Backbone as a printed PyTorch tensor [residue, N CA C, xyz], in Angstrom:
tensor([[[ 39.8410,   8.6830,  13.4980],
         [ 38.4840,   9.1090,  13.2270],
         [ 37.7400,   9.1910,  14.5650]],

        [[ 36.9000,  10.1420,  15.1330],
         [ 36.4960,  10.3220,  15.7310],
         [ 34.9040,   9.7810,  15.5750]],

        [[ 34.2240,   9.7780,  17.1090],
         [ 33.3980,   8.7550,  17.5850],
         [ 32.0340,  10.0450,  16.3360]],

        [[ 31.7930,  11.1040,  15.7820],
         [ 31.3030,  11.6990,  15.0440],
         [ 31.1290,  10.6980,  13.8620]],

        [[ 32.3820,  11.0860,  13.3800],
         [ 32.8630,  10.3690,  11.8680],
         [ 31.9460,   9.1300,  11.9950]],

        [[ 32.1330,   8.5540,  12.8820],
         [ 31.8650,   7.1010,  12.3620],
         [ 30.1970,   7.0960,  12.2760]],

        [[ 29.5900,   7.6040,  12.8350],
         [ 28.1180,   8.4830,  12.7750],
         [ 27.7250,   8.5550,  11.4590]],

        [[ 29.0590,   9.9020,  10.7280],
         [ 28.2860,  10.1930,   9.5340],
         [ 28.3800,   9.0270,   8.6640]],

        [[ 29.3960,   8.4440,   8.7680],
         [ 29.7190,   7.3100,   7.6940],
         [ 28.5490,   6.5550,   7.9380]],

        [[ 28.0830,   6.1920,   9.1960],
         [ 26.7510,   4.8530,   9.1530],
         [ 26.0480,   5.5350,   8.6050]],

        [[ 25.7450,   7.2110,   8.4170],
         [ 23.7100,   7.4740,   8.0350],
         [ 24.4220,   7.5040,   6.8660]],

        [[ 25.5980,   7.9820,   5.7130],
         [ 25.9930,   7.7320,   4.5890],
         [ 25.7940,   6.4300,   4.0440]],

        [[ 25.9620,   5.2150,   4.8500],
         [ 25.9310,   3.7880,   4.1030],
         [ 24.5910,   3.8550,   4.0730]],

        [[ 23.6660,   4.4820,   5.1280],
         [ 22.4090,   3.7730,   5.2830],
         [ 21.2640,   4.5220,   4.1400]],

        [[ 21.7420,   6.1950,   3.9530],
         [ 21.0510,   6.3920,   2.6390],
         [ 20.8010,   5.7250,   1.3510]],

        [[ 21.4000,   4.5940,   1.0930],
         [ 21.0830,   4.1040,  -0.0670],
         [ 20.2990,   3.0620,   0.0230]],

        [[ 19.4890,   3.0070,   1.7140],
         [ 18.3320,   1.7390,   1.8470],
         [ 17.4430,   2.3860,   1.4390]],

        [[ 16.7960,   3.8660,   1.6550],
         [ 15.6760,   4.5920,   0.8580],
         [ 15.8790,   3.8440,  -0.5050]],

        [[ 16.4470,   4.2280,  -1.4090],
         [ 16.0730,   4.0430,  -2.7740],
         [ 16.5660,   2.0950,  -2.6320]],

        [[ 16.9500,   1.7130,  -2.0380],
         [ 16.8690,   0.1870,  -2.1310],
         [ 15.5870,  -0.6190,  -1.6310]],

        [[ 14.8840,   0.0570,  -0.7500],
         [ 13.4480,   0.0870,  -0.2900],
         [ 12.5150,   0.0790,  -1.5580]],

        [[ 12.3810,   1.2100,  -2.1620],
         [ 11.5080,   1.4860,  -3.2890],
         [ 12.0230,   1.0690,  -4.3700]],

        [[ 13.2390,   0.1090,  -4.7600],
         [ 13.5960,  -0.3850,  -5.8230],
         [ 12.9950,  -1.7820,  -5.4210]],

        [[ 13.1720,  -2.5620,  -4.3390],
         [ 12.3090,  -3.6610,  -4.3210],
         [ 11.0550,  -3.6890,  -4.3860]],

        [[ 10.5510,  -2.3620,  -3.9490],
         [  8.9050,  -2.6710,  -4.3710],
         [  8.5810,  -2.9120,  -5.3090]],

        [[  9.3180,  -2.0170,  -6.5240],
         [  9.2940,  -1.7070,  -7.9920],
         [  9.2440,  -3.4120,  -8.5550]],

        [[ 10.3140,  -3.5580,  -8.1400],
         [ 11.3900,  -5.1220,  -8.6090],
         [ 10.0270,  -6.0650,  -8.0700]],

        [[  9.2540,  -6.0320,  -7.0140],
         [  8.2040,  -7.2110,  -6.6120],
         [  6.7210,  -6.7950,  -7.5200]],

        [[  6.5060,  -6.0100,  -7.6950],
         [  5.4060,  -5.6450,  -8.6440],
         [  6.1630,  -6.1640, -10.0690]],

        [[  7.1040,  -5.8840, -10.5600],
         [  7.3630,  -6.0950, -11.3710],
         [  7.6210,  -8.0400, -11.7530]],

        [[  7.9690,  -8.6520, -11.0960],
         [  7.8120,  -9.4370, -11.2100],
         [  6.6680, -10.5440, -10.8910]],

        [[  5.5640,  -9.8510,  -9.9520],
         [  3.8300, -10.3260, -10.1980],
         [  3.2620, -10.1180, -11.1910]],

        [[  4.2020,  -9.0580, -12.0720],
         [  3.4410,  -8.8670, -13.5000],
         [  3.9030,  -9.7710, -14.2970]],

        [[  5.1540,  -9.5420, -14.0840],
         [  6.0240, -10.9670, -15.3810],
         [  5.3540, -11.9760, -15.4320]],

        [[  4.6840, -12.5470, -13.8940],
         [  3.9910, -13.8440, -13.2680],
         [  2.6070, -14.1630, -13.9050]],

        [[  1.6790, -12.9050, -13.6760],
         [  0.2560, -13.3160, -14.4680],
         [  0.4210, -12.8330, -16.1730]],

        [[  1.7030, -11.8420, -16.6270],
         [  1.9390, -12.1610, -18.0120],
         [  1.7160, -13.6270, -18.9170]],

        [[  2.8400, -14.5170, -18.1830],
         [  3.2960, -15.7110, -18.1700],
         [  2.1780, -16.5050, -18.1720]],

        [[  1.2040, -16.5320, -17.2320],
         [  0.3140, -17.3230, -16.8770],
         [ -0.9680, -17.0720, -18.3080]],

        [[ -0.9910, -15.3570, -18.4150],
         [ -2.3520, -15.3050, -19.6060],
         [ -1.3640, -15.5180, -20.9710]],

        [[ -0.3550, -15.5320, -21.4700],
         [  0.3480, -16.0880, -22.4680],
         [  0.0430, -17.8040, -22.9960]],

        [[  0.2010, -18.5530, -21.2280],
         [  0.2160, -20.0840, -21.7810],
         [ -1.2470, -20.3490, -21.9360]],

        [[ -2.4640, -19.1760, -21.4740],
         [ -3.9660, -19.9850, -21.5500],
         [ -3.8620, -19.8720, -22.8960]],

        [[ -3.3550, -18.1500, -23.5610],
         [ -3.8130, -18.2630, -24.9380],
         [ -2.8690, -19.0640, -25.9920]],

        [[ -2.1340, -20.1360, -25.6540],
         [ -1.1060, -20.7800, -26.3680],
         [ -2.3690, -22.3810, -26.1370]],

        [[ -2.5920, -22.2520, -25.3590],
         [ -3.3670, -23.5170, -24.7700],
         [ -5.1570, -23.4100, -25.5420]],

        [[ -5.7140, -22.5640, -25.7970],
         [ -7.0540, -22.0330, -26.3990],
         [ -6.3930, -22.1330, -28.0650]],

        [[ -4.9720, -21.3590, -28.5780],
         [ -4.8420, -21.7430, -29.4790],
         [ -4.5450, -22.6060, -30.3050]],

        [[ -4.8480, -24.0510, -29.6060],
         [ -4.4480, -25.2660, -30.4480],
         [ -5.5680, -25.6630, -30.7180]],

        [[ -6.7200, -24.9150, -29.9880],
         [ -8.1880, -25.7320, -30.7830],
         [ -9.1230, -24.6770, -31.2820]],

        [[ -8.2020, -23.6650, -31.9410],
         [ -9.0950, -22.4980, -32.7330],
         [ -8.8950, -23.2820, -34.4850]],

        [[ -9.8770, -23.5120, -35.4160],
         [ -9.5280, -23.7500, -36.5330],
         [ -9.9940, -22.9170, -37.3100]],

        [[-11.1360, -21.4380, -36.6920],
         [-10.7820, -20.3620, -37.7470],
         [-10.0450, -19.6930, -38.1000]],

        [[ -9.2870, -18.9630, -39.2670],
         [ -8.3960, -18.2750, -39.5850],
         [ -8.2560, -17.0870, -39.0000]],

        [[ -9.7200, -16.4830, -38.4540],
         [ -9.8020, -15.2110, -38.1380],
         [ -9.3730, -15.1870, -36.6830]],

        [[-10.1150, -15.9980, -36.2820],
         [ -9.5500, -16.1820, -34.9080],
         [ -8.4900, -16.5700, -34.1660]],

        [[ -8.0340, -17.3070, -35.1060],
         [ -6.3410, -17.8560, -35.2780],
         [ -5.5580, -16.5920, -35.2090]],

        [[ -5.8570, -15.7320, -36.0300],
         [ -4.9900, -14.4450, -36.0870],
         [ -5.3130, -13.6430, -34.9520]],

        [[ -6.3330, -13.5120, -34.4750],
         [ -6.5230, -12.4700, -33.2800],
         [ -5.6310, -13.0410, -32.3910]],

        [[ -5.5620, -14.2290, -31.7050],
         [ -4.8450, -15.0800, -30.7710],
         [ -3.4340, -14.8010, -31.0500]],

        [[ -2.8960, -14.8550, -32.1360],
         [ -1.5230, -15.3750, -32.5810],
         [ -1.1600, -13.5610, -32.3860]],

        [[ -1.9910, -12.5540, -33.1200],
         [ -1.9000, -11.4920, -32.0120],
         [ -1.2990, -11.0910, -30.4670]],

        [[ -2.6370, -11.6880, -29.8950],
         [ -2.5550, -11.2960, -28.2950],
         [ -1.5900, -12.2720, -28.3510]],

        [[ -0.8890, -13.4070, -28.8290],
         [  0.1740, -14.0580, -28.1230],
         [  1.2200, -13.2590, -28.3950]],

        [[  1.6580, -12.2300, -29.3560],
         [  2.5130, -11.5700, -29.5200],
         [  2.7020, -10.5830, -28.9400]],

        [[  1.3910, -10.0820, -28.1350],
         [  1.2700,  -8.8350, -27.4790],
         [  2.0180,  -9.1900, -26.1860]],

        [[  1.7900, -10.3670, -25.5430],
         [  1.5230, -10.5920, -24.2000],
         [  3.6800, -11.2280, -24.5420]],

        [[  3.9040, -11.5140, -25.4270],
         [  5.5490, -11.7210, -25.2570],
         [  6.4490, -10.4920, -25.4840]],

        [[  6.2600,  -9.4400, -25.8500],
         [  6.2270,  -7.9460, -25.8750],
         [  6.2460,  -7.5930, -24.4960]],

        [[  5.3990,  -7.6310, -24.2630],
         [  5.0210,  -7.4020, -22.3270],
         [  5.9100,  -8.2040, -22.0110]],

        [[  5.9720,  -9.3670, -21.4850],
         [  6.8300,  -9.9100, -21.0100],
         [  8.3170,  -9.1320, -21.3630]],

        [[  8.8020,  -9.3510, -22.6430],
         [ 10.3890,  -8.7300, -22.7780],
         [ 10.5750,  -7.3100, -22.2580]],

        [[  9.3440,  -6.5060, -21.6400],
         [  9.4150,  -5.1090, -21.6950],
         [  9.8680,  -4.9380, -19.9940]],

        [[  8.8050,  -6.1470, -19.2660],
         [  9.0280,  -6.2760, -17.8670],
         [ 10.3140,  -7.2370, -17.7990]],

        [[ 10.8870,  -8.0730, -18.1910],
         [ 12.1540,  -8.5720, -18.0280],
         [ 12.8990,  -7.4820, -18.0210]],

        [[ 13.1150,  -6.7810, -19.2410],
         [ 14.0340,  -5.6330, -19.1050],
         [ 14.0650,  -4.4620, -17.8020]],

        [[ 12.8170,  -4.5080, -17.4640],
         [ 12.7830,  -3.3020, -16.7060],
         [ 13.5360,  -4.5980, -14.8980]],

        [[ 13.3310,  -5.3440, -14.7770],
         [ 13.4480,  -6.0670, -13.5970],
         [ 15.2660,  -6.7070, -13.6090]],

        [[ 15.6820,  -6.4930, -14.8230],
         [ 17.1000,  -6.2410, -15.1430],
         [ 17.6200,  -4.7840, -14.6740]],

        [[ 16.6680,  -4.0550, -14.9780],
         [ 17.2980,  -2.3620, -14.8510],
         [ 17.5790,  -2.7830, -13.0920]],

        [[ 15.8960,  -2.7010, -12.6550],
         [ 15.6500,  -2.8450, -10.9460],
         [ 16.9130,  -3.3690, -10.5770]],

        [[ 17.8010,  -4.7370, -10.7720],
         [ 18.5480,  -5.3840, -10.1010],
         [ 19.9770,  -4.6920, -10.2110]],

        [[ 20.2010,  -3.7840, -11.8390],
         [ 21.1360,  -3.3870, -11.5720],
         [ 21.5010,  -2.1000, -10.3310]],

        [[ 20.1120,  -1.7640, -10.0910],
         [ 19.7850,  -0.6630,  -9.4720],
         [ 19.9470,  -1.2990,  -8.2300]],

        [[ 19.9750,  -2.0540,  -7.5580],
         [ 20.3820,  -2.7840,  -6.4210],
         [ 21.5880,  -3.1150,  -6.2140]],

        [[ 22.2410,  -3.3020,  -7.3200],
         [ 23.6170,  -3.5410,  -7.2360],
         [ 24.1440,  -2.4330,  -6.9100]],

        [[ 24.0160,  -1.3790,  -7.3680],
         [ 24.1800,   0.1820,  -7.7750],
         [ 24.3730,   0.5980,  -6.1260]],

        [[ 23.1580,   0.7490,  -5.7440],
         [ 23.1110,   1.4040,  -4.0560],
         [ 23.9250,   0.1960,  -2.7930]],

        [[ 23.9280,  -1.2310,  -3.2890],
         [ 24.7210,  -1.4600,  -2.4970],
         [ 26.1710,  -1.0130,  -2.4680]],

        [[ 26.5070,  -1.1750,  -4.3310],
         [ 27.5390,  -0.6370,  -4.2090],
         [ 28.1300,   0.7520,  -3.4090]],

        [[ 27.1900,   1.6610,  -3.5830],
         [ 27.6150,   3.0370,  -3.0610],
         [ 27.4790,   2.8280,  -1.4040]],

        [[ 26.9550,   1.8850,  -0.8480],
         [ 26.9120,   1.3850,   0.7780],
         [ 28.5960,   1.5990,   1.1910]],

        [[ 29.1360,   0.3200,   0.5570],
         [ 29.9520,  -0.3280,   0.5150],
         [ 31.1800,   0.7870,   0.1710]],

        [[ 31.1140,   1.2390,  -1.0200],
         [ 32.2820,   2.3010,  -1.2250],
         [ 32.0960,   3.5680,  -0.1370]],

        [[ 31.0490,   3.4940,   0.0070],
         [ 31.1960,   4.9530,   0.9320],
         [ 31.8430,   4.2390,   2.4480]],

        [[ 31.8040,   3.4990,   2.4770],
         [ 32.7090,   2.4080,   4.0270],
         [ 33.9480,   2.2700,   3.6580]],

        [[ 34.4010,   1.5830,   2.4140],
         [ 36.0810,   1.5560,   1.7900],
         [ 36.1480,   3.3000,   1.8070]],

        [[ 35.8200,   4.0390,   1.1620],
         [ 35.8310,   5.7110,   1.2120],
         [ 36.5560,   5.6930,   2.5520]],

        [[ 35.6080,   5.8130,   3.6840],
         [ 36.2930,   6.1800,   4.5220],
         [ 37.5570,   5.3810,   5.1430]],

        [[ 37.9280,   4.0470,   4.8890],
         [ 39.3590,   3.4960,   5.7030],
         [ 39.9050,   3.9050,   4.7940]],

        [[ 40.2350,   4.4360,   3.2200],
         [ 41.1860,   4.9690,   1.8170],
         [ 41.5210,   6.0000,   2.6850]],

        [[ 41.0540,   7.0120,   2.9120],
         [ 41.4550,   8.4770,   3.3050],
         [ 40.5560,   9.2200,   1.9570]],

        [[ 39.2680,   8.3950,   2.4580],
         [ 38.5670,   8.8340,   0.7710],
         [ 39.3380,   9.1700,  -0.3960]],

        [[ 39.5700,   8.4330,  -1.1890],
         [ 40.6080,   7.9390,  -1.8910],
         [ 39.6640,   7.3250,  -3.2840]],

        [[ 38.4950,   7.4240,  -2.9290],
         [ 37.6760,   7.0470,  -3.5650],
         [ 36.7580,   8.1570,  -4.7350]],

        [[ 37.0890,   9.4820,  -3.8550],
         [ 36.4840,  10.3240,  -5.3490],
         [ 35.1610,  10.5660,  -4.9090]],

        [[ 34.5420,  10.5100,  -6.2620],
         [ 32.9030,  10.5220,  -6.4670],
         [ 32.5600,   9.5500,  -6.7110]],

        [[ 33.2310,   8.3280,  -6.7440],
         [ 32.4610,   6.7570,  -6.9070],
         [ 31.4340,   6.6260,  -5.8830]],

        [[ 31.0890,   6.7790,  -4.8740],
         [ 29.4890,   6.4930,  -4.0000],
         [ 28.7060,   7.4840,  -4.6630]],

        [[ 28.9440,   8.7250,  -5.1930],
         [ 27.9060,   9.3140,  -5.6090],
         [ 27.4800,   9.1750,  -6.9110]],

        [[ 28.0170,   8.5820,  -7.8130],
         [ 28.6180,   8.0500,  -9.2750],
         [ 28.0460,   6.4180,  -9.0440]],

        [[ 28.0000,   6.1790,  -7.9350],
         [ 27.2300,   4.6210,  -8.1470],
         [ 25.7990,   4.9370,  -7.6870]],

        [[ 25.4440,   5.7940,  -6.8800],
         [ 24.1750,   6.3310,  -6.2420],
         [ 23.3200,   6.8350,  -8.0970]],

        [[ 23.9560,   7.8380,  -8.5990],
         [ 23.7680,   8.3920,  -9.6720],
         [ 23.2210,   7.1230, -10.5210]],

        [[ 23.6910,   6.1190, -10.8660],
         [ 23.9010,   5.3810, -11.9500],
         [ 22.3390,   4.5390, -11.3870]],

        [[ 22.1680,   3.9780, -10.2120],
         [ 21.0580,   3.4320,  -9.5180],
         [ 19.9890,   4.1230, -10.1670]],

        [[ 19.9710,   5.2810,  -9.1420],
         [ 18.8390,   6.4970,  -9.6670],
         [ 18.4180,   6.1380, -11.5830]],

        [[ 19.4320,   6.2200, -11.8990],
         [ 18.9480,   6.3300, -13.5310],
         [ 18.1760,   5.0080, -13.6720]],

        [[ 18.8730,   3.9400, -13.1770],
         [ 18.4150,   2.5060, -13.7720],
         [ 16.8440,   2.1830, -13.2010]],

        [[ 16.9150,   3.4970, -12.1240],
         [ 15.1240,   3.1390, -11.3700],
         [ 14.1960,   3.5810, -12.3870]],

        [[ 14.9000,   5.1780, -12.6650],
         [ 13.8280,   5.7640, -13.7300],
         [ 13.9880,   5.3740, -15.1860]],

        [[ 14.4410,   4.5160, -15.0580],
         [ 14.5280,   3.6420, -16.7410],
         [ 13.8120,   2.5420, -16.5850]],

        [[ 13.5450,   1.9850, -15.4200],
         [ 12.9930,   0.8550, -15.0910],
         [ 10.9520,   1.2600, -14.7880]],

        [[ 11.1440,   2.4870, -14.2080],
         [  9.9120,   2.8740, -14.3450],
         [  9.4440,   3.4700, -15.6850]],

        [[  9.9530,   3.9220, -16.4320],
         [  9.5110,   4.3550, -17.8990],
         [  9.0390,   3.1550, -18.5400]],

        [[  9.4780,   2.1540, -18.2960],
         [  9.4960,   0.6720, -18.8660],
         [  8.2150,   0.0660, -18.0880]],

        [[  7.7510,   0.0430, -17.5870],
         [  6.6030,  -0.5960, -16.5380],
         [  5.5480,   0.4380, -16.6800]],

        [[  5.4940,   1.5310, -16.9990],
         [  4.1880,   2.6460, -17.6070],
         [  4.2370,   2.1040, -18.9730]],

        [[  5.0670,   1.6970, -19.4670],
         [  5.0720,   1.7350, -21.4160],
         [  4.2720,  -0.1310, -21.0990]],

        [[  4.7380,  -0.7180, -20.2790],
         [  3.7600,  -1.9080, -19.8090],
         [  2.6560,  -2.0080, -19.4530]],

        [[  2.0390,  -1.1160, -18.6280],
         [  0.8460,  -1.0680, -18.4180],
         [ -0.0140,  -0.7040, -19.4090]],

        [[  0.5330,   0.1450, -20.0520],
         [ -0.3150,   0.9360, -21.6010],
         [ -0.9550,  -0.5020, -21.9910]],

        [[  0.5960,  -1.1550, -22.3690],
         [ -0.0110,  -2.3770, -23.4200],
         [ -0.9350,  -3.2070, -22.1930]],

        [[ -0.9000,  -3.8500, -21.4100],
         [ -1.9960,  -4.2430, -20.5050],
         [ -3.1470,  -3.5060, -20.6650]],

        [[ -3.3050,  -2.6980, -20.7430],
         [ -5.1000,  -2.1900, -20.9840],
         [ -5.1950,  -2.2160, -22.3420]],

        [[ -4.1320,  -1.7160, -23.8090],
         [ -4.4080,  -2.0650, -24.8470],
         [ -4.9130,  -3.5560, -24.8470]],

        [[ -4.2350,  -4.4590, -24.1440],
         [ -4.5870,  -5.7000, -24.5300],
         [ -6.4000,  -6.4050, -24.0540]],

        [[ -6.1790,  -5.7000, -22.7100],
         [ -7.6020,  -5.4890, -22.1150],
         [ -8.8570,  -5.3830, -22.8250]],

        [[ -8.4990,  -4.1440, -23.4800],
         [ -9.5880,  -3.4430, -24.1170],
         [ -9.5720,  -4.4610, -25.5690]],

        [[ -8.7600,  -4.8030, -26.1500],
         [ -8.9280,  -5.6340, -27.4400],
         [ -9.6700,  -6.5160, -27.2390]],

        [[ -9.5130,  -7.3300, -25.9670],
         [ -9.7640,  -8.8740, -25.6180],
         [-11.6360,  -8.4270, -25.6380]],

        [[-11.8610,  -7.2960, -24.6980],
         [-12.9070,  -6.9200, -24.1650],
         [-13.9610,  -6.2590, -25.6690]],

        [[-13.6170,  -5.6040, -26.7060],
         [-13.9140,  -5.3250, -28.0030],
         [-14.3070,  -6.6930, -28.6790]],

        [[-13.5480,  -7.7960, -28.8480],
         [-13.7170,  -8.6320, -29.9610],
         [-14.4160,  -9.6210, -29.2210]],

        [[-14.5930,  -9.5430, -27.8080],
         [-15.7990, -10.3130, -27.0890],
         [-17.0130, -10.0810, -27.4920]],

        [[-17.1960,  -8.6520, -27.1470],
         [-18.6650,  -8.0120, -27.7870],
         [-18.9750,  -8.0820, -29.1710]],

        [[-17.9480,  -8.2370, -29.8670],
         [-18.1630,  -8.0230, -31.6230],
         [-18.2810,  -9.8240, -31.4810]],

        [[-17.6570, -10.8880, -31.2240],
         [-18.4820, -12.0200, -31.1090],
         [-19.6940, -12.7450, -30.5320]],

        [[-20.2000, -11.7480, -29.1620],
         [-21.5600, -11.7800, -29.0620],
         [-22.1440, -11.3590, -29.6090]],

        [[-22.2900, -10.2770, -30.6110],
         [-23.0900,  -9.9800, -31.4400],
         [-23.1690, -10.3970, -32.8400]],

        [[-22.3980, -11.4470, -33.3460],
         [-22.3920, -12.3710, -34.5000],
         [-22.7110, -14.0020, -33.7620]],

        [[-22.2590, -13.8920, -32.7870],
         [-23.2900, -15.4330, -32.2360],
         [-24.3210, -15.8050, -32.1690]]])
């Protein structure tokens, strides 16, 4: 192999730090969300042991269902993210075995590149369908505030 080759092979391994770049961003937002999920889940688990109206009991027991929804929606998506990390290292890595095989390897770096890609945009479909419910939940919390200042 010539002093070329070994050139293309490094910017080949190194293309899959782009999308490993923007999969950790994804993957660190995503898990500051899991974080203050977690955190407004245990206030309203903690507020709901000293609600003894029924009505209000149910709104809570609600948003506690909303906010574990969210949570399972961002777990999943921060599962996708990691496989998606696995994914582009993998294609690092095979595209380096690729070249000592006598590329011998096929379309597996582009077939693991491929498979990444998907798990990002599955992981982002999943974190928009999260945010929805974050402002649904927003706006509920923010509704039944005002509808209890105005019966107080």
């Amino acid at each position: 192999m010539n002093n070329f080759a070994h050139y293309a092979v490094l910017t080949a391994m190194l293309a899959p730090a782009f999308f490993l770049t923007a999969t950790a961003s994804l993957l660190l937002s995503a898990n500051n969300r899991l974080a203050r999920i977690i955190d407004r889940a245990r206030t309203l688990l903690r507020e709901l042991v000293d609600i003894e109206d029924p009505k209000e009991r149910e709104l809570y027991e609600m948003r506690i269902r909303l906010q574990r929804r969210r949570s399972l929606i961002i777990l999943r998506a921060g599962q996708l993210l990691y496989g998606a990390i696995s994914c582009f290292v993998g294609t690092s890595l095979a595209v380096a075995v690729d070249t000592f095989v006598d590329h011998r390897l096929g379309g597996l770096p582009t077939w693991l590149a491929a498979v990444g890609v998907l798990a990002m945009l599955a992981a982002s479909i999943l974190l928009a369908r999260e945010s929805t419910l974050a402002v649904t939940a927003i706006n509920e919390e923010m509704d039944h505030r005002h509808v209890k200042k105005k019966n107080g």
